[in-house]
Amino acid sequence: MPSGSRVARELLGGGAGPLRRRGLRAHRLLPEALHLLHVAFEEVFARHVGSPDAELLEGRNLGCPAVKIDREFMRPLRFGEVLRVATEIPRVGRSSAVFHHVVRVGAEEAPRCEARFTRVAVDMQTLEPVPIPDDIRQRLGELMPTR
């Protein structure tokens, strides 16, 4: 992420954590890593938009499913490592936004993984795209990197 970003927030607690074995085999590492990135999305949404994802579903009939995921692993992640996830939003469109997550381990500065999730605002009854509400758009815009 650009060092000049106002918002590359290091998420702790709910937004990052150790990869847990829980009886999983090595081939299950990717799904668990993607789950942790989804948790990071939920944490960013709760902290910066002001409502947890579930509250949007119930109160506004609005969902934010991922429609595209691009990821790259630069170095392996291992079970038991504590991950730090920094998130910024490089693009907010009419009905979609891109969440860029950078995963680091412990005090390491070099990223282990980067992922971009494109999420689309949808009406939960029809599952059709809808414009991102203005109040949410404004808060997401605050998480855009400075150029």
mmCIF file with all atom_site columns, C-alpha atoms in Angstrom:
data_model
loop_
_atom_site.group_PDB
_atom_site.id
_atom_site.type_symbol
_atom_site.label_atom_id
_atom_site.label_alt_id
_atom_site.label_comp_id
_atom_site.label_asym_id
_atom_site.label_entity_id
_atom_site.label_seq_id
_atom_site.pdbx_PDB_ins_code
_atom_site.Cartn_x
_atom_site.Cartn_y
_atom_site.Cartn_z
_atom_site.occupancy
_atom_site.B_iso_or_equiv
_atom_site.pdbx_formal_charge
_atom_site.auth_seq_id
_atom_site.auth_comp_id
_atom_site.auth_asym_id
_atom_site.auth_atom_id
_atom_site.pdbx_PDB_model_num
ATOM 1   C CA . MET A 1 1   ? 0.000   0.000   0.000  1.00 0.00 ? 1   MET A CA 1
ATOM 2   C CA . PRO A 1 2   ? 1.209   3.495   -0.610 1.00 0.00 ? 2   PRO A CA 1
ATOM 3   C CA . SER A 1 3   ? 3.029   4.863   2.417  1.00 0.00 ? 3   SER A CA 1
ATOM 4   C CA . GLY A 1 4   ? 1.120   8.144   2.013  1.00 0.00 ? 4   GLY A CA 1
ATOM 5   C CA . SER A 1 5   ? -2.218  6.451   2.558  1.00 0.00 ? 5   SER A CA 1
ATOM 6   C CA . ARG A 1 6   ? -4.324  8.050   5.262  1.00 0.00 ? 6   ARG A CA 1
ATOM 7   C CA . VAL A 1 7   ? -6.114  4.846   5.972  1.00 0.00 ? 7   VAL A CA 1
ATOM 8   C CA . ALA A 1 8   ? -3.961  1.772   5.705  1.00 0.00 ? 8   ALA A CA 1
ATOM 9   C CA . ARG A 1 9   ? -5.199  0.630   9.080  1.00 0.00 ? 9   ARG A CA 1
ATOM 10  C CA . GLU A 1 10  ? -3.599  -2.261  10.879 1.00 0.00 ? 10  GLU A CA 1
ATOM 11  C CA . LEU A 1 11  ? -6.477  -4.313  12.173 1.00 0.00 ? 11  LEU A CA 1
ATOM 12  C CA . LEU A 1 12  ? -6.006  -6.155  15.412 1.00 0.00 ? 12  LEU A CA 1
ATOM 13  C CA . GLY A 1 13  ? -8.340  -8.360  17.360 1.00 0.00 ? 13  GLY A CA 1
ATOM 14  C CA . GLY A 1 14  ? -11.286 -9.149  15.085 1.00 0.00 ? 14  GLY A CA 1
ATOM 15  C CA . GLY A 1 15  ? -9.504  -8.085  11.901 1.00 0.00 ? 15  GLY A CA 1
ATOM 16  C CA . ALA A 1 16  ? -6.469  -10.270 12.278 1.00 0.00 ? 16  ALA A CA 1
ATOM 17  C CA . GLY A 1 17  ? -5.419  -13.289 14.179 1.00 0.00 ? 17  GLY A CA 1
ATOM 18  C CA . PRO A 1 18  ? -3.600  -16.562 14.152 1.00 0.00 ? 18  PRO A CA 1
ATOM 19  C CA . LEU A 1 19  ? -4.273  -19.182 11.548 1.00 0.00 ? 19  LEU A CA 1
ATOM 20  C CA . ARG A 1 20  ? -5.735  -21.978 13.600 1.00 0.00 ? 20  ARG A CA 1
ATOM 21  C CA . ARG A 1 21  ? -5.252  -25.613 12.762 1.00 0.00 ? 21  ARG A CA 1
ATOM 22  C CA . ARG A 1 22  ? -8.630  -26.865 14.097 1.00 0.00 ? 22  ARG A CA 1
ATOM 23  C CA . GLY A 1 23  ? -7.988  -30.198 12.413 1.00 0.00 ? 23  GLY A CA 1
ATOM 24  C CA . LEU A 1 24  ? -7.512  -28.562 9.014  1.00 0.00 ? 24  LEU A CA 1
ATOM 25  C CA . ARG A 1 25  ? -5.059  -29.945 6.519  1.00 0.00 ? 25  ARG A CA 1
ATOM 26  C CA . ALA A 1 26  ? -2.630  -27.745 4.576  1.00 0.00 ? 26  ALA A CA 1
ATOM 27  C CA . HIS A 1 27  ? -4.987  -27.634 1.578  1.00 0.00 ? 27  HIS A CA 1
ATOM 28  C CA . ARG A 1 28  ? -7.503  -25.801 3.802  1.00 0.00 ? 28  ARG A CA 1
ATOM 29  C CA . LEU A 1 29  ? -5.124  -22.883 4.394  1.00 0.00 ? 29  LEU A CA 1
ATOM 30  C CA . LEU A 1 30  ? -6.428  -20.833 1.454  1.00 0.00 ? 30  LEU A CA 1
ATOM 31  C CA . PRO A 1 31  ? -10.077 -20.937 2.600  1.00 0.00 ? 31  PRO A CA 1
ATOM 32  C CA . GLU A 1 32  ? -9.051  -19.956 6.126  1.00 0.00 ? 32  GLU A CA 1
ATOM 33  C CA . ALA A 1 33  ? -6.900  -17.082 4.836  1.00 0.00 ? 33  ALA A CA 1
ATOM 34  C CA . LEU A 1 34  ? -9.824  -15.850 2.692  1.00 0.00 ? 34  LEU A CA 1
ATOM 35  C CA . HIS A 1 35  ? -12.095 -16.102 5.727  1.00 0.00 ? 35  HIS A CA 1
ATOM 36  C CA . LEU A 1 36  ? -9.688  -13.914 7.737  1.00 0.00 ? 36  LEU A CA 1
ATOM 37  C CA . LEU A 1 37  ? -9.799  -11.331 4.921  1.00 0.00 ? 37  LEU A CA 1
ATOM 38  C CA . HIS A 1 38  ? -13.595 -11.395 5.074  1.00 0.00 ? 38  HIS A CA 1
ATOM 39  C CA . VAL A 1 39  ? -13.340 -10.793 8.827  1.00 0.00 ? 39  VAL A CA 1
ATOM 40  C CA . ALA A 1 40  ? -11.059 -7.819  8.046  1.00 0.00 ? 40  ALA A CA 1
ATOM 41  C CA . PHE A 1 41  ? -13.753 -6.465  5.679  1.00 0.00 ? 41  PHE A CA 1
ATOM 42  C CA . GLU A 1 42  ? -16.390 -6.807  8.403  1.00 0.00 ? 42  GLU A CA 1
ATOM 43  C CA . GLU A 1 43  ? -14.112 -5.039  10.901 1.00 0.00 ? 43  GLU A CA 1
ATOM 44  C CA . VAL A 1 44  ? -13.434 -2.144  8.494  1.00 0.00 ? 44  VAL A CA 1
ATOM 45  C CA . PHE A 1 45  ? -17.147 -1.847  7.776  1.00 0.00 ? 45  PHE A CA 1
ATOM 46  C CA . ALA A 1 46  ? -18.081 -1.841  11.467 1.00 0.00 ? 46  ALA A CA 1
ATOM 47  C CA . ARG A 1 47  ? -15.375 0.669   12.450 1.00 0.00 ? 47  ARG A CA 1
ATOM 48  C CA . HIS A 1 48  ? -15.592 3.086   9.554  1.00 0.00 ? 48  HIS A CA 1
ATOM 49  C CA . VAL A 1 49  ? -19.084 2.804   8.133  1.00 0.00 ? 49  VAL A CA 1
ATOM 50  C CA . GLY A 1 50  ? -20.579 2.580   11.581 1.00 0.00 ? 50  GLY A CA 1
ATOM 51  C CA . SER A 1 51  ? -22.729 -0.488  11.091 1.00 0.00 ? 51  SER A CA 1
ATOM 52  C CA . PRO A 1 52  ? -21.859 -4.114  11.111 1.00 0.00 ? 52  PRO A CA 1
ATOM 53  C CA . ASP A 1 53  ? -22.619 -5.956  7.878  1.00 0.00 ? 53  ASP A CA 1
ATOM 54  C CA . ALA A 1 54  ? -25.508 -7.823  9.586  1.00 0.00 ? 54  ALA A CA 1
ATOM 55  C CA . GLU A 1 55  ? -27.169 -4.526  10.563 1.00 0.00 ? 55  GLU A CA 1
ATOM 56  C CA . LEU A 1 56  ? -27.176 -3.440  6.909  1.00 0.00 ? 56  LEU A CA 1
ATOM 57  C CA . LEU A 1 57  ? -28.768 -6.712  5.917  1.00 0.00 ? 57  LEU A CA 1
ATOM 58  C CA . GLU A 1 58  ? -31.587 -6.327  8.413  1.00 0.00 ? 58  GLU A CA 1
ATOM 59  C CA . GLY A 1 59  ? -32.113 -2.574  8.519  1.00 0.00 ? 59  GLY A CA 1
ATOM 60  C CA . ARG A 1 60  ? -31.559 -1.535  4.907  1.00 0.00 ? 60  ARG A CA 1
ATOM 61  C CA . ASN A 1 61  ? -32.068 -4.773  3.010  1.00 0.00 ? 61  ASN A CA 1
ATOM 62  C CA . LEU A 1 62  ? -28.581 -4.178  1.615  1.00 0.00 ? 62  LEU A CA 1
ATOM 63  C CA . GLY A 1 63  ? -25.841 -6.745  1.120  1.00 0.00 ? 63  GLY A CA 1
ATOM 64  C CA . CYS A 1 64  ? -22.208 -6.458  -0.030 1.00 0.00 ? 64  CYS A CA 1
ATOM 65  C CA . PRO A 1 65  ? -21.186 -9.801  -1.546 1.00 0.00 ? 65  PRO A CA 1
ATOM 66  C CA . ALA A 1 66  ? -17.773 -10.303 -3.085 1.00 0.00 ? 66  ALA A CA 1
ATOM 67  C CA . VAL A 1 67  ? -18.107 -10.737 -6.839 1.00 0.00 ? 67  VAL A CA 1
ATOM 68  C CA . LYS A 1 68  ? -14.397 -10.885 -7.662 1.00 0.00 ? 68  LYS A CA 1
ATOM 69  C CA . ILE A 1 69  ? -11.348 -11.885 -5.632 1.00 0.00 ? 69  ILE A CA 1
ATOM 70  C CA . ASP A 1 70  ? -7.788  -11.436 -6.854 1.00 0.00 ? 70  ASP A CA 1
ATOM 71  C CA . ARG A 1 71  ? -5.066  -12.641 -4.517 1.00 0.00 ? 71  ARG A CA 1
ATOM 72  C CA . GLU A 1 72  ? -1.365  -13.214 -4.599 1.00 0.00 ? 72  GLU A CA 1
ATOM 73  C CA . PHE A 1 73  ? 0.751   -15.018 -2.032 1.00 0.00 ? 73  PHE A CA 1
ATOM 74  C CA . MET A 1 74  ? 4.304   -13.655 -2.040 1.00 0.00 ? 74  MET A CA 1
ATOM 75  C CA . ARG A 1 75  ? 5.501   -15.982 0.727  1.00 0.00 ? 75  ARG A CA 1
ATOM 76  C CA . PRO A 1 76  ? 3.825   -18.865 2.532  1.00 0.00 ? 76  PRO A CA 1
ATOM 77  C CA . LEU A 1 77  ? 1.524   -18.424 5.504  1.00 0.00 ? 77  LEU A CA 1
ATOM 78  C CA . ARG A 1 78  ? 1.826   -21.028 8.237  1.00 0.00 ? 78  ARG A CA 1
ATOM 79  C CA . PHE A 1 79  ? -0.646  -22.258 10.810 1.00 0.00 ? 79  PHE A CA 1
ATOM 80  C CA . GLY A 1 80  ? -0.138  -20.505 14.131 1.00 0.00 ? 80  GLY A CA 1
ATOM 81  C CA . GLU A 1 81  ? 1.264   -17.267 12.684 1.00 0.00 ? 81  GLU A CA 1
ATOM 82  C CA . VAL A 1 82  ? -0.433  -14.073 13.852 1.00 0.00 ? 82  VAL A CA 1
ATOM 83  C CA . LEU A 1 83  ? -1.510  -12.033 10.852 1.00 0.00 ? 83  LEU A CA 1
ATOM 84  C CA . ARG A 1 84  ? -1.839  -8.262  10.544 1.00 0.00 ? 84  ARG A CA 1
ATOM 85  C CA . VAL A 1 85  ? -4.204  -7.026  7.861  1.00 0.00 ? 85  VAL A CA 1
ATOM 86  C CA . ALA A 1 86  ? -4.091  -3.477  6.486  1.00 0.00 ? 86  ALA A CA 1
ATOM 87  C CA . THR A 1 87  ? -7.061  -2.415  4.369  1.00 0.00 ? 87  THR A CA 1
ATOM 88  C CA . GLU A 1 88  ? -7.737  0.482   2.045  1.00 0.00 ? 88  GLU A CA 1
ATOM 89  C CA . ILE A 1 89  ? -10.358 1.139   -0.591 1.00 0.00 ? 89  ILE A CA 1
ATOM 90  C CA . PRO A 1 90  ? -8.754  2.227   -3.871 1.00 0.00 ? 90  PRO A CA 1
ATOM 91  C CA . ARG A 1 91  ? -12.027 2.556   -5.804 1.00 0.00 ? 91  ARG A CA 1
ATOM 92  C CA . VAL A 1 92  ? -15.651 3.321   -5.018 1.00 0.00 ? 92  VAL A CA 1
ATOM 93  C CA . GLY A 1 93  ? -18.016 3.090   -7.968 1.00 0.00 ? 93  GLY A CA 1
ATOM 94  C CA . ARG A 1 94  ? -21.773 3.558   -8.349 1.00 0.00 ? 94  ARG A CA 1
ATOM 95  C CA . SER A 1 95  ? -22.654 0.177   -6.863 1.00 0.00 ? 95  SER A CA 1
ATOM 96  C CA . SER A 1 96  ? -19.295 -1.436  -6.146 1.00 0.00 ? 96  SER A CA 1
ATOM 97  C CA . ALA A 1 97  ? -16.119 -0.871  -4.157 1.00 0.00 ? 97  ALA A CA 1
ATOM 98  C CA . VAL A 1 98  ? -12.720 -2.536  -4.135 1.00 0.00 ? 98  VAL A CA 1
ATOM 99  C CA . PHE A 1 99  ? -11.221 -3.532  -0.775 1.00 0.00 ? 99  PHE A CA 1
ATOM 100 C CA . HIS A 1 100 ? -7.434  -3.995  -0.957 1.00 0.00 ? 100 HIS A CA 1
ATOM 101 C CA . HIS A 1 101 ? -6.031  -6.089  1.889  1.00 0.00 ? 101 HIS A CA 1
ATOM 102 C CA . VAL A 1 102 ? -2.320  -6.523  2.618  1.00 0.00 ? 102 VAL A CA 1
ATOM 103 C CA . VAL A 1 103 ? -1.387  -9.339  4.996  1.00 0.00 ? 103 VAL A CA 1
ATOM 104 C CA . ARG A 1 104 ? 1.786   -9.272  7.070  1.00 0.00 ? 104 ARG A CA 1
ATOM 105 C CA . VAL A 1 105 ? 3.032   -11.614 9.801  1.00 0.00 ? 105 VAL A CA 1
ATOM 106 C CA . GLY A 1 106 ? 4.045   -10.311 13.215 1.00 0.00 ? 106 GLY A CA 1
ATOM 107 C CA . ALA A 1 107 ? 6.460   -7.375  12.973 1.00 0.00 ? 107 ALA A CA 1
ATOM 108 C CA . GLU A 1 108 ? 7.488   -8.199  9.395  1.00 0.00 ? 108 GLU A CA 1
ATOM 109 C CA . GLU A 1 109 ? 7.159   -5.322  6.948  1.00 0.00 ? 109 GLU A CA 1
ATOM 110 C CA . ALA A 1 110 ? 7.210   -7.396  3.765  1.00 0.00 ? 110 ALA A CA 1
ATOM 111 C CA . PRO A 1 111 ? 3.713   -8.499  2.727  1.00 0.00 ? 111 PRO A CA 1
ATOM 112 C CA . ARG A 1 112 ? 2.971   -12.201 2.645  1.00 0.00 ? 112 ARG A CA 1
ATOM 113 C CA . CYS A 1 113 ? -0.278  -11.827 0.726  1.00 0.00 ? 113 CYS A CA 1
ATOM 114 C CA . GLU A 1 114 ? -2.302  -9.161  -1.066 1.00 0.00 ? 114 GLU A CA 1
ATOM 115 C CA . ALA A 1 115 ? -5.927  -9.513  -2.065 1.00 0.00 ? 115 ALA A CA 1
ATOM 116 C CA . ARG A 1 116 ? -8.469  -7.305  -3.794 1.00 0.00 ? 116 ARG A CA 1
ATOM 117 C CA . PHE A 1 117 ? -12.128 -8.017  -3.177 1.00 0.00 ? 117 PHE A CA 1
ATOM 118 C CA . THR A 1 118 ? -14.644 -6.301  -5.454 1.00 0.00 ? 118 THR A CA 1
ATOM 119 C CA . ARG A 1 119 ? -17.900 -6.039  -3.524 1.00 0.00 ? 119 ARG A CA 1
ATOM 120 C CA . VAL A 1 120 ? -21.245 -4.971  -4.968 1.00 0.00 ? 120 VAL A CA 1
ATOM 121 C CA . ALA A 1 121 ? -24.121 -3.366  -3.093 1.00 0.00 ? 121 ALA A CA 1
ATOM 122 C CA . VAL A 1 122 ? -27.221 -5.477  -3.743 1.00 0.00 ? 122 VAL A CA 1
ATOM 123 C CA . ASP A 1 123 ? -30.868 -5.462  -2.751 1.00 0.00 ? 123 ASP A CA 1
ATOM 124 C CA . MET A 1 124 ? -31.143 -8.607  -0.629 1.00 0.00 ? 124 MET A CA 1
ATOM 125 C CA . GLN A 1 125 ? -34.627 -9.448  -1.979 1.00 0.00 ? 125 GLN A CA 1
ATOM 126 C CA . THR A 1 126 ? -33.761 -9.308  -5.676 1.00 0.00 ? 126 THR A CA 1
ATOM 127 C CA . LEU A 1 127 ? -29.952 -9.685  -5.454 1.00 0.00 ? 127 LEU A CA 1
ATOM 128 C CA . GLU A 1 128 ? -29.743 -6.942  -8.096 1.00 0.00 ? 128 GLU A CA 1
ATOM 129 C CA . PRO A 1 129 ? -27.060 -4.238  -7.841 1.00 0.00 ? 129 PRO A CA 1
ATOM 130 C CA . VAL A 1 130 ? -28.159 -0.956  -6.274 1.00 0.00 ? 130 VAL A CA 1
ATOM 131 C CA . PRO A 1 131 ? -26.314 2.339   -5.829 1.00 0.00 ? 131 PRO A CA 1
ATOM 132 C CA . ILE A 1 132 ? -24.182 2.555   -2.712 1.00 0.00 ? 132 ILE A CA 1
ATOM 133 C CA . PRO A 1 133 ? -26.112 4.833   -0.298 1.00 0.00 ? 133 PRO A CA 1
ATOM 134 C CA . ASP A 1 134 ? -24.574 8.318   0.001  1.00 0.00 ? 134 ASP A CA 1
ATOM 135 C CA . ASP A 1 135 ? -23.713 8.003   3.705  1.00 0.00 ? 135 ASP A CA 1
ATOM 136 C CA . ILE A 1 136 ? -21.855 4.735   3.115  1.00 0.00 ? 136 ILE A CA 1
ATOM 137 C CA . ARG A 1 137 ? -20.168 6.129   -0.013 1.00 0.00 ? 137 ARG A CA 1
ATOM 138 C CA . GLN A 1 138 ? -18.867 9.087   2.000  1.00 0.00 ? 138 GLN A CA 1
ATOM 139 C CA . ARG A 1 139 ? -17.396 6.859   4.712  1.00 0.00 ? 139 ARG A CA 1
ATOM 140 C CA . LEU A 1 140 ? -15.847 4.480   2.193  1.00 0.00 ? 140 LEU A CA 1
ATOM 141 C CA . GLY A 1 141 ? -14.331 7.481   0.416  1.00 0.00 ? 141 GLY A CA 1
ATOM 142 C CA . GLU A 1 142 ? -12.524 8.363   3.629  1.00 0.00 ? 142 GLU A CA 1
ATOM 143 C CA . LEU A 1 143 ? -10.667 5.062   3.305  1.00 0.00 ? 143 LEU A CA 1
ATOM 144 C CA . MET A 1 144 ? -9.357  5.830   -0.167 1.00 0.00 ? 144 MET A CA 1
ATOM 145 C CA . PRO A 1 145 ? -5.603  6.352   -0.439 1.00 0.00 ? 145 PRO A CA 1
ATOM 146 C CA . THR A 1 146 ? -4.347  9.871   -0.983 1.00 0.00 ? 146 THR A CA 1
ATOM 147 C CA . ARG A 1 147 ? -2.681  10.442  -4.294 1.00 0.00 ? 147 ARG A CA 1
#
